[in-house]
Amino acid sequence: MALKHYPEEFKADAVALYLSDPAKTYRQVAEDLGINRATLRQWVLDARASGTAPATPASARPSRSEPDVGSPDVLEEENQQLKARIRELETERDILRKAAKYFAGGDGLVNRFQFVDDHADAFGVKRLCRVLGVARSSFYRWRSGAAARAARARAETELVARIAVIHAEHDGTYGSPRITAELREQGLRVNHKRIERVMRVHGIAGLRLRRKMRTTVPDPDAAPVPDLLQRDFTADAPGRRYVGDITYLPIADGTFLYLATVLDLGSRRLAGWSIADHMRTGLVTDALHAAARTRGSLGGAIFHSDNGAQYCSTDFARACHRLGVTRSRGTAGSSADNAAAEAFNASLKRETLQGARHWPDARTARLQVFGWITRYNTRRRHSALGHLSPINYEKTTGSLTAAA
């Protein structure tokens, strides 16, 4: 094995040996001494430059009194250096070719570090860092954090699995706020921004609103009823303020079912509802009577609606009078005056149809709406209630007995 450092005496003897025999080349002498040919040549050049090279007769070695430019030894050395440089360039080219797939999604610093880590055994860290333009110290810091990154990756994989389960349990309707609330109730301390990011990265999303169809047909001859809510869709407690509306349920054969609702503004509970294949006044009075049965009494409560013909009819006015309900109506043609009821209907159809244009048949529509309303009251989280379901909110606040 060649030494990295040679004594001065050894260098002088090596130079003298080379100069003593004009028939020998650098390579021959270097092989005899077990050193590199280029190293020997450099020693000889240094000795000549400093004037310490042993004197030899001019006739003995005429070609060695001047630089060896053009000599076979010099040409051979330069040839070997060029070949080495070519091999290095080819290696760098191979490195960059292999790195291309790592940078397909963007030439990020982490991608470079990962490439260096994956190919360190084949090319060496020093060379890879030089070719890719990264600092070795930065790479080693990144590598030292591998265990922590792996732990975070495992935690995120588990989190995605839990999010997917919750998303599936609620028919793919929950977005990040409700999923965050569900996870917190399960005992997981998690930030809502992290849930948003994870859902976005993994393509998990709640349903969004679709364009709505107008079902309100105002009655121009209806007696005026004041707007007692003035777009204030809140209540001090359940059982005091209700809103209602009618929405259509499209069926594949081109027909419709119609749903009338009575929504409690105090707890967002759907206290009463009715489904029929018509939009006559009986549809809305049936929903109102269902709410009265749920609550035990609607005496003293306000019921707010739009100006649809059903809500403006004499029969509906009589039903409200018998139940002790005070009527309230918004401005004709203004959906914002009954926004809470319309928002409920929009959520129902968005989360049951899930992008479809209609239900396959009337029976399926009834069953799916019934199942969704049941989940809505008992399980579905509501942002206005601190992400509690309506019935759980009534239980938590102690208002269930008073409202029942």
Tab-separated table of C-alpha atoms in Angstrom:
chain	number	residue	atom	x	y	z
A	1	MET	CA	0.000	0.000	0.000
A	2	ALA	CA	1.416	3.411	-1.015
A	3	LEU	CA	2.204	5.930	1.691
A	4	LYS	CA	0.466	9.278	1.742
A	5	HIS	CA	3.528	11.090	3.098
A	6	TYR	CA	7.134	10.290	2.071
A	7	PRO	CA	10.348	11.385	3.820
A	8	GLU	CA	12.487	13.911	1.950
A	9	GLU	CA	15.317	11.403	1.809
A	10	PHE	CA	13.056	8.899	0.043
A	11	LYS	CA	11.979	11.571	-2.476
A	12	ALA	CA	15.606	12.519	-3.207
A	13	ASP	CA	16.613	8.880	-3.708
A	14	ALA	CA	13.645	8.304	-6.006
A	15	VAL	CA	14.595	11.312	-8.137
A	16	ALA	CA	18.218	10.185	-8.258
A	17	LEU	CA	17.168	6.671	-9.293
A	18	TYR	CA	15.071	8.005	-12.134
A	19	LEU	CA	17.803	10.336	-13.395
A	20	SER	CA	20.501	7.680	-13.097
A	21	ASP	CA	19.170	5.516	-15.912
A	22	PRO	CA	18.069	7.272	-19.125
A	23	ALA	CA	16.470	4.075	-20.419
A	24	LYS	CA	13.833	3.892	-17.703
A	25	THR	CA	10.532	5.709	-17.807
A	26	TYR	CA	8.564	7.309	-14.995
A	27	ARG	CA	6.197	4.344	-14.950
A	28	GLN	CA	8.961	1.758	-14.646
A	29	VAL	CA	10.705	3.545	-11.799
A	30	ALA	CA	7.429	4.292	-10.018
A	31	GLU	CA	6.360	0.644	-10.193
A	32	ASP	CA	9.703	-0.460	-8.778
A	33	LEU	CA	9.295	1.953	-5.859
A	34	GLY	CA	5.579	1.228	-5.339
A	35	ILE	CA	4.519	4.824	-5.880
A	36	ASN	CA	2.305	6.678	-8.340
A	37	ARG	CA	3.877	7.675	-11.654
A	38	ALA	CA	2.501	11.210	-11.451
A	39	THR	CA	3.925	11.569	-7.963
A	40	LEU	CA	7.390	10.597	-9.138
A	41	ARG	CA	7.219	12.978	-12.088
A	42	GLN	CA	6.228	15.839	-9.778
A	43	TRP	CA	9.169	15.111	-7.492
A	44	VAL	CA	11.533	15.234	-10.460
A	45	LEU	CA	10.071	18.525	-11.727
A	46	ASP	CA	10.290	20.047	-8.230
A	47	ALA	CA	13.890	18.921	-7.857
A	48	ARG	CA	14.847	20.445	-11.207
A	49	ALA	CA	13.071	23.677	-10.409
A	50	SER	CA	14.840	23.989	-7.057
A	51	GLY	CA	18.227	22.981	-8.468
A	52	THR	CA	18.572	19.975	-6.173
A	53	ALA	CA	18.353	17.319	-8.903
A	54	PRO	CA	21.552	15.224	-9.182
A	55	ALA	CA	23.764	16.361	-12.057
A	56	THR	CA	24.056	13.969	-14.984
A	57	PRO	CA	26.110	14.134	-18.154
A	58	ALA	CA	24.353	15.939	-20.964
A	59	SER	CA	24.930	13.001	-23.260
A	60	ALA	CA	23.490	10.586	-20.771
A	61	ARG	CA	20.011	12.158	-20.574
A	62	PRO	CA	19.681	15.021	-23.048
A	63	SER	CA	15.922	14.938	-23.194
A	64	ARG	CA	15.538	15.282	-19.420
A	65	SER	CA	17.382	18.603	-19.117
A	66	GLU	CA	14.268	20.370	-20.408
A	67	PRO	CA	10.566	19.933	-19.581
A	68	ASP	CA	9.140	16.637	-20.900
A	69	VAL	CA	6.469	18.317	-22.987
A	70	GLY	CA	5.662	15.993	-25.871
A	71	SER	CA	7.501	13.027	-24.353
A	72	PRO	CA	5.688	9.664	-24.135
A	73	ASP	CA	5.530	9.894	-20.339
A	74	VAL	CA	3.954	13.353	-20.356
A	75	LEU	CA	1.476	12.445	-23.061
A	76	GLU	CA	0.546	9.268	-21.238
A	77	GLU	CA	-0.014	11.168	-18.010
A	78	GLU	CA	-2.177	13.801	-19.689
A	79	ASN	CA	-4.117	11.041	-21.404
A	80	GLN	CA	-4.793	9.349	-18.080
A	81	GLN	CA	-5.905	12.658	-16.567
A	82	LEU	CA	-8.320	13.278	-19.463
A	83	LYS	CA	-9.733	9.784	-19.129
A	84	ALA	CA	-10.224	10.314	-15.405
A	85	ARG	CA	-12.018	13.588	-16.069
A	86	ILE	CA	-14.238	11.929	-18.665
A	87	ARG	CA	-15.109	9.168	-16.205
A	88	GLU	CA	-15.989	11.787	-13.589
A	89	LEU	CA	-18.215	13.679	-16.038
A	90	GLU	CA	-19.945	10.452	-17.042
A	91	THR	CA	-20.528	9.655	-13.384
A	92	GLU	CA	-22.021	13.110	-12.800
A	93	ARG	CA	-24.248	12.636	-15.837
A	94	ASP	CA	-25.475	9.305	-14.465
A	95	ILE	CA	-26.160	10.942	-11.102
A	96	LEU	CA	-28.251	13.691	-12.675
A	97	ARG	CA	-30.175	11.198	-14.790
A	98	LYS	CA	-31.040	9.142	-11.741
A	99	ALA	CA	-31.994	12.287	-9.823
A	100	ALA	CA	-34.482	13.414	-12.483
A	101	LYS	CA	-37.301	11.193	-11.204
A	102	TYR	CA	-36.812	12.551	-7.683
A	103	PHE	CA	-37.421	16.076	-8.948
A	104	ALA	CA	-40.457	15.277	-11.100
A	105	GLY	CA	-42.776	16.898	-8.556
A	106	GLY	CA	-40.499	19.890	-7.980
A	107	ASP	CA	-36.812	20.311	-7.265
A	108	GLY	CA	-37.225	20.617	-3.514
A	109	LEU	CA	-34.355	20.494	-1.068
A	110	VAL	CA	-35.894	17.475	0.654
A	111	ASN	CA	-35.916	15.629	-2.683
A	112	ARG	CA	-32.189	16.292	-3.049
A	113	PHE	CA	-31.470	15.068	0.453
A	114	GLN	CA	-33.495	11.922	-0.171
A	115	PHE	CA	-31.620	11.231	-3.380
A	116	VAL	CA	-28.249	11.615	-1.646
A	117	ASP	CA	-29.378	9.274	1.119
A	118	ASP	CA	-30.647	6.634	-1.321
A	119	HIS	CA	-27.466	6.672	-3.485
A	120	ALA	CA	-24.750	7.364	-0.931
A	121	ASP	CA	-23.356	3.807	-1.119
A	122	ALA	CA	-23.034	3.941	-4.914
A	123	PHE	CA	-21.554	7.419	-5.401
A	124	GLY	CA	-20.531	8.753	-2.003
A	125	VAL	CA	-22.070	11.613	-0.048
A	126	LYS	CA	-19.356	14.143	-0.904
A	127	ARG	CA	-19.689	13.704	-4.657
A	128	LEU	CA	-23.497	13.649	-4.596
A	129	CYS	CA	-23.719	16.822	-2.525
A	130	ARG	CA	-21.305	18.582	-4.877
A	131	VAL	CA	-23.193	17.546	-8.017
A	132	LEU	CA	-26.606	18.451	-6.558
A	133	GLY	CA	-25.426	21.684	-4.990
A	134	VAL	CA	-26.277	20.959	-1.360
A	135	ALA	CA	-24.182	21.351	1.773
A	136	ARG	CA	-23.053	18.116	3.384
A	137	SER	CA	-23.696	19.531	6.855
A	138	SER	CA	-27.301	20.262	5.898
A	139	PHE	CA	-27.699	16.752	4.511
A	140	TYR	CA	-26.379	15.163	7.695
A	141	ARG	CA	-28.745	17.275	9.815
A	142	TRP	CA	-31.618	16.143	7.633
A	143	ARG	CA	-30.549	12.514	7.912
A	144	SER	CA	-30.347	12.745	11.713
A	145	GLY	CA	-34.051	13.702	11.794
A	146	ALA	CA	-35.181	10.584	9.905
A	147	ALA	CA	-36.649	8.916	12.996
A	148	ALA	CA	-38.767	11.948	13.854
A	149	ARG	CA	-40.022	12.227	10.270
A	150	ALA	CA	-40.935	8.564	10.220
A	151	ALA	CA	-42.911	8.999	13.435
A	152	ARG	CA	-44.789	11.962	11.970
A	153	ALA	CA	-45.528	9.984	8.810
A	154	ARG	CA	-46.949	7.096	10.850
A	155	ALA	CA	-49.072	9.497	12.881
A	156	GLU	CA	-50.438	11.094	9.715
A	157	THR	CA	-51.233	7.695	8.212
A	158	GLU	CA	-53.221	6.804	11.313
A	159	LEU	CA	-54.952	10.189	11.238
A	160	VAL	CA	-55.956	9.756	7.589
A	161	ALA	CA	-57.436	6.357	8.425
A	162	ARG	CA	-59.520	7.830	11.261
A	163	ILE	CA	-60.688	10.709	9.065
A	164	ALA	CA	-61.688	8.268	6.322
A	165	VAL	CA	-63.757	6.224	8.788
A	166	ILE	CA	-65.623	9.297	10.051
A	167	HIS	CA	-66.110	10.554	6.493
A	168	ALA	CA	-67.576	7.211	5.419
A	169	GLU	CA	-69.814	6.907	8.499
A	170	HIS	CA	-71.486	10.183	7.537
A	171	ASP	CA	-71.918	9.305	3.855
A	172	GLY	CA	-69.037	11.500	2.752
A	173	THR	CA	-70.806	14.673	3.845
A	174	TYR	CA	-68.572	15.890	6.680
A	175	GLY	CA	-65.997	18.587	5.978
A	176	SER	CA	-62.984	19.497	8.107
A	177	PRO	CA	-64.864	21.403	10.892
A	178	ARG	CA	-67.205	18.502	11.744
A	179	ILE	CA	-64.457	15.905	11.382
A	180	THR	CA	-62.266	17.966	13.728
A	181	ALA	CA	-65.083	18.059	16.289
A	182	GLU	CA	-65.626	14.298	15.946
A	183	LEU	CA	-61.941	13.556	16.505
A	184	ARG	CA	-61.791	15.824	19.532
A	185	GLU	CA	-64.756	14.059	21.060
A	186	GLN	CA	-62.882	10.790	20.532
A	187	GLY	CA	-60.068	12.211	22.664
A	188	LEU	CA	-57.645	13.251	19.927
A	189	ARG	CA	-56.071	16.695	20.403
A	190	VAL	CA	-55.772	18.006	16.864
A	191	ASN	CA	-55.717	21.422	15.209
A	192	HIS	CA	-58.392	22.137	12.605
A	193	LYS	CA	-55.782	23.499	10.195
A	194	ARG	CA	-53.981	20.169	10.263
A	195	ILE	CA	-57.221	18.359	9.465
A	196	GLU	CA	-57.841	20.741	6.558
A	197	ARG	CA	-54.351	20.081	5.200
A	198	VAL	CA	-54.554	16.305	5.573
A	199	MET	CA	-57.980	16.152	3.930
A	200	ARG	CA	-56.825	18.374	1.079
A	201	VAL	CA	-53.646	16.348	0.469
A	202	HIS	CA	-55.514	13.022	0.494
A	203	GLY	CA	-58.514	14.211	-1.520
A	204	ILE	CA	-61.099	13.914	1.258
A	205	ALA	CA	-63.802	16.584	1.103
A	206	GLY	CA	-67.345	17.216	2.234
A	207	LEU	CA	-70.182	17.900	-0.166
A	208	ARG	CA	-70.840	21.352	-1.549
A	209	LEU	CA	-74.037	23.161	-2.345
A	210	ARG	CA	-75.809	22.661	-5.660
A	211	ARG	CA	-77.987	25.134	-7.479
A	212	LYS	CA	-81.408	25.224	-5.848
A	213	MET	CA	-84.814	25.106	-7.526
A	214	ARG	CA	-87.489	27.592	-6.535
A	215	THR	CA	-90.598	26.043	-4.960
A	216	THR	CA	-92.159	29.126	-3.329
A	217	VAL	CA	-95.236	30.413	-5.141
A	218	PRO	CA	-96.372	33.643	-3.452
A	219	ASP	CA	-100.070	34.318	-2.940
A	220	PRO	CA	-100.806	37.903	-4.051
A	221	ASP	CA	-104.132	37.942	-2.171
A	222	ALA	CA	-102.773	36.787	1.193
A	223	ALA	CA	-103.423	38.883	4.278
A	224	PRO	CA	-100.232	40.606	5.436
A	225	VAL	CA	-98.287	38.995	8.287
A	226	PRO	CA	-95.351	40.846	9.898
A	227	ASP	CA	-91.769	39.629	9.813
A	228	LEU	CA	-91.060	38.996	13.501
A	229	LEU	CA	-87.552	37.635	12.956
A	230	GLN	CA	-86.015	40.298	10.719
A	231	ARG	CA	-83.374	37.764	9.621
A	232	ASP	CA	-82.393	37.051	13.209
A	233	PHE	CA	-82.368	33.263	13.124
A	234	THR	CA	-81.480	32.735	16.759
A	235	ALA	CA	-83.469	31.919	19.882
A	236	ASP	CA	-82.807	32.144	23.606
A	237	ALA	CA	-83.912	28.543	24.100
A	238	PRO	CA	-85.540	25.692	22.157
A	239	GLY	CA	-89.300	25.736	21.626
A	240	ARG	CA	-89.640	29.501	21.127
A	241	ARG	CA	-88.871	30.207	17.473
A	242	TYR	CA	-89.389	27.934	14.478
A	243	VAL	CA	-88.847	28.323	10.740
A	244	GLY	CA	-90.292	26.237	7.933
A	245	ASP	CA	-90.125	25.761	4.194
A	246	ILE	CA	-91.008	23.367	1.369
A	247	THR	CA	-88.406	21.691	-0.834
A	248	TYR	CA	-88.773	19.351	-3.764
A	249	LEU	CA	-87.370	15.791	-3.938
A	250	PRO	CA	-86.784	14.822	-7.608
A	251	ILE	CA	-87.519	11.241	-8.723
A	252	ALA	CA	-85.994	9.488	-11.745
A	253	ASP	CA	-89.342	9.164	-13.574
A	254	GLY	CA	-89.699	12.949	-13.680
A	255	THR	CA	-92.117	13.252	-10.746
A	256	PHE	CA	-91.459	14.907	-7.386
A	257	LEU	CA	-92.060	14.377	-3.711
A	258	TYR	CA	-92.250	17.440	-1.479
A	259	LEU	CA	-90.863	17.891	2.034
A	260	ALA	CA	-92.210	20.447	4.513
A	261	THR	CA	-90.061	21.211	7.577
A	262	VAL	CA	-90.406	22.845	11.005
A	263	LEU	CA	-86.961	23.745	12.359
A	264	ASP	CA	-86.349	24.902	15.944
A	265	LEU	CA	-83.971	27.885	15.940
A	266	GLY	CA	-83.018	27.309	19.571
A	267	SER	CA	-81.401	23.911	19.003
A	268	ARG	CA	-81.564	23.511	15.191
A	269	ARG	CA	-83.627	20.394	15.782
A	270	LEU	CA	-86.061	19.358	13.071
A	271	ALA	CA	-89.099	19.199	15.334
A	272	GLY	CA	-91.633	18.349	12.610
A	273	TRP	CA	-91.670	17.322	8.979
A	274	SER	CA	-93.948	15.829	6.346
A	275	ILE	CA	-93.448	14.240	2.896
A	276	ALA	CA	-96.140	14.017	0.197
A	277	ASP	CA	-96.499	13.891	-3.567
A	278	HIS	CA	-98.309	17.255	-3.573
A	279	MET	CA	-97.784	20.835	-2.389
A	280	ARG	CA	-101.237	21.458	-0.937
A	281	THR	CA	-101.731	23.147	2.423
A	282	GLY	CA	-102.075	19.781	4.136
A	283	LEU	CA	-98.354	19.233	3.584
A	284	VAL	CA	-97.355	22.186	5.798
A	285	THR	CA	-100.082	21.699	8.413
A	286	ASP	CA	-99.047	18.059	8.817
A	287	ALA	CA	-95.459	19.179	9.494
A	288	LEU	CA	-96.670	21.744	12.045
A	289	HIS	CA	-98.795	19.163	13.880
A	290	ALA	CA	-95.797	16.771	13.888
A	291	ALA	CA	-93.748	19.477	15.617
A	292	ALA	CA	-96.517	19.971	18.187
A	293	ARG	CA	-96.440	16.246	18.972
A	294	THR	CA	-92.638	16.288	19.311
A	295	ARG	CA	-92.639	19.262	21.663
A	296	GLY	CA	-95.879	18.505	23.456
A	297	SER	CA	-97.054	22.031	22.741
A	298	LEU	CA	-96.233	24.933	20.446
A	299	GLY	CA	-98.196	27.439	22.543
A	300	GLY	CA	-96.560	30.881	22.526
A	301	ALA	CA	-94.041	29.967	19.825
A	302	ILE	CA	-93.353	31.917	16.637
A	303	PHE	CA	-93.406	30.113	13.299
A	304	HIS	CA	-91.677	31.929	10.424
A	305	SER	CA	-92.021	31.045	6.729
A	306	ASP	CA	-91.844	32.536	3.271
A	307	ASN	CA	-94.843	33.822	1.346
A	308	GLY	CA	-95.702	30.575	-0.386
A	309	ALA	CA	-99.409	29.983	-1.045
A	310	GLN	CA	-99.522	27.134	1.476
A	311	TYR	CA	-98.282	29.312	4.349
A	312	CYS	CA	-100.591	32.141	3.334
A	313	SER	CA	-103.721	29.940	3.213
A	314	THR	CA	-106.654	30.183	5.595
A	315	ASP	CA	-106.284	26.535	6.600
A	316	PHE	CA	-102.714	27.086	7.746
A	317	ALA	CA	-103.717	30.230	9.651
A	318	ARG	CA	-106.419	28.216	11.466
A	319	ALA	CA	-103.950	25.459	12.313
A	320	CYS	CA	-101.552	28.007	13.831
A	321	HIS	CA	-104.398	29.543	15.819
A	322	ARG	CA	-105.482	26.185	17.241
A	323	LEU	CA	-101.890	25.359	18.262
A	324	GLY	CA	-101.253	28.790	19.798
A	325	VAL	CA	-98.589	29.677	17.221
A	326	THR	CA	-97.848	33.244	16.161
A	327	ARG	CA	-97.197	33.499	12.423
A	328	SER	CA	-94.302	35.428	10.882
A	329	ARG	CA	-93.425	35.819	7.208
A	330	GLY	CA	-90.553	37.398	5.306
A	331	THR	CA	-90.687	39.691	2.299
A	332	ALA	CA	-92.081	38.157	-0.869
A	333	GLY	CA	-89.316	37.061	-3.245
A	334	SER	CA	-86.509	37.349	-0.664
A	335	SER	CA	-84.870	34.013	0.134
A	336	ALA	CA	-82.646	35.690	2.728
A	337	ASP	CA	-85.693	36.308	4.937
A	338	ASN	CA	-86.006	32.545	5.448
A	339	ALA	CA	-82.358	31.599	5.085
A	340	ALA	CA	-82.200	29.156	8.019
A	341	ALA	CA	-84.944	26.925	6.609
A	342	GLU	CA	-83.512	27.052	3.109
A	343	ALA	CA	-80.036	26.229	4.367
A	344	PHE	CA	-81.417	23.160	6.136
A	345	ASN	CA	-83.116	21.951	2.956
A	346	ALA	CA	-79.958	22.548	0.932
A	347	SER	CA	-77.868	20.486	3.368
A	348	LEU	CA	-80.394	17.667	3.325
A	349	LYS	CA	-80.426	17.326	-0.455
A	350	ARG	CA	-76.705	17.862	-0.829
A	351	GLU	CA	-75.884	15.113	1.648
A	352	THR	CA	-78.503	12.616	0.508
A	353	LEU	CA	-78.233	13.019	-3.262
A	354	GLN	CA	-74.440	13.530	-3.123
A	355	GLY	CA	-74.264	15.024	-6.604
A	356	ALA	CA	-76.975	12.880	-8.210
A	357	ARG	CA	-79.826	14.635	-9.992
A	358	HIS	CA	-82.597	12.515	-8.536
A	359	TRP	CA	-83.530	9.451	-6.490
A	360	PRO	CA	-84.280	6.216	-8.380
A	361	ASP	CA	-87.808	5.974	-6.957
A	362	ALA	CA	-90.111	7.538	-4.386
A	363	ARG	CA	-89.583	4.803	-1.782
A	364	THR	CA	-85.807	5.266	-1.859
A	365	ALA	CA	-86.248	9.021	-1.512
A	366	ARG	CA	-88.491	8.630	1.562
A	367	LEU	CA	-86.149	6.164	3.244
A	368	GLN	CA	-83.000	8.185	2.623
A	369	VAL	CA	-84.592	11.425	3.781
A	370	PHE	CA	-85.960	9.709	6.880
A	371	GLY	CA	-82.528	8.226	7.696
A	372	TRP	CA	-80.771	11.553	7.182
A	373	ILE	CA	-83.254	13.479	9.358
A	374	THR	CA	-82.812	10.946	12.134
A	375	ARG	CA	-79.024	11.267	11.985
A	376	TYR	CA	-79.315	15.036	11.735
A	377	ASN	CA	-81.219	15.266	15.019
A	378	THR	CA	-79.245	12.668	16.935
A	379	ARG	CA	-75.698	12.630	15.533
A	380	ARG	CA	-74.910	15.281	12.935
A	381	ARG	CA	-72.759	18.051	14.391
A	382	HIS	CA	-73.835	21.661	13.989
A	383	SER	CA	-71.289	24.477	14.000
A	384	ALA	CA	-73.754	26.899	15.627
A	385	LEU	CA	-74.135	24.477	18.551
A	386	GLY	CA	-70.440	24.068	19.304
A	387	HIS	CA	-70.372	21.024	17.030
A	388	LEU	CA	-72.998	19.142	19.027
A	389	SER	CA	-76.003	17.450	17.462
A	390	PRO	CA	-79.371	19.172	18.125
A	391	ILE	CA	-80.620	16.593	20.644
A	392	ASN	CA	-77.247	16.410	22.413
A	393	TYR	CA	-77.279	20.192	22.620
A	394	GLU	CA	-80.712	20.133	24.264
A	395	LYS	CA	-79.486	17.509	26.718
A	396	THR	CA	-76.269	19.368	27.477
A	397	THR	CA	-77.975	22.700	28.067
A	398	GLY	CA	-80.803	21.140	30.087
A	399	SER	CA	-83.411	22.484	27.687
A	400	LEU	CA	-84.686	19.130	26.428
A	401	THR	CA	-87.382	18.790	29.093
A	402	ALA	CA	-88.649	22.305	28.608
A	403	ALA	CA	-88.708	21.901	24.821
A	404	ALA	CA	-90.111	18.354	24.693
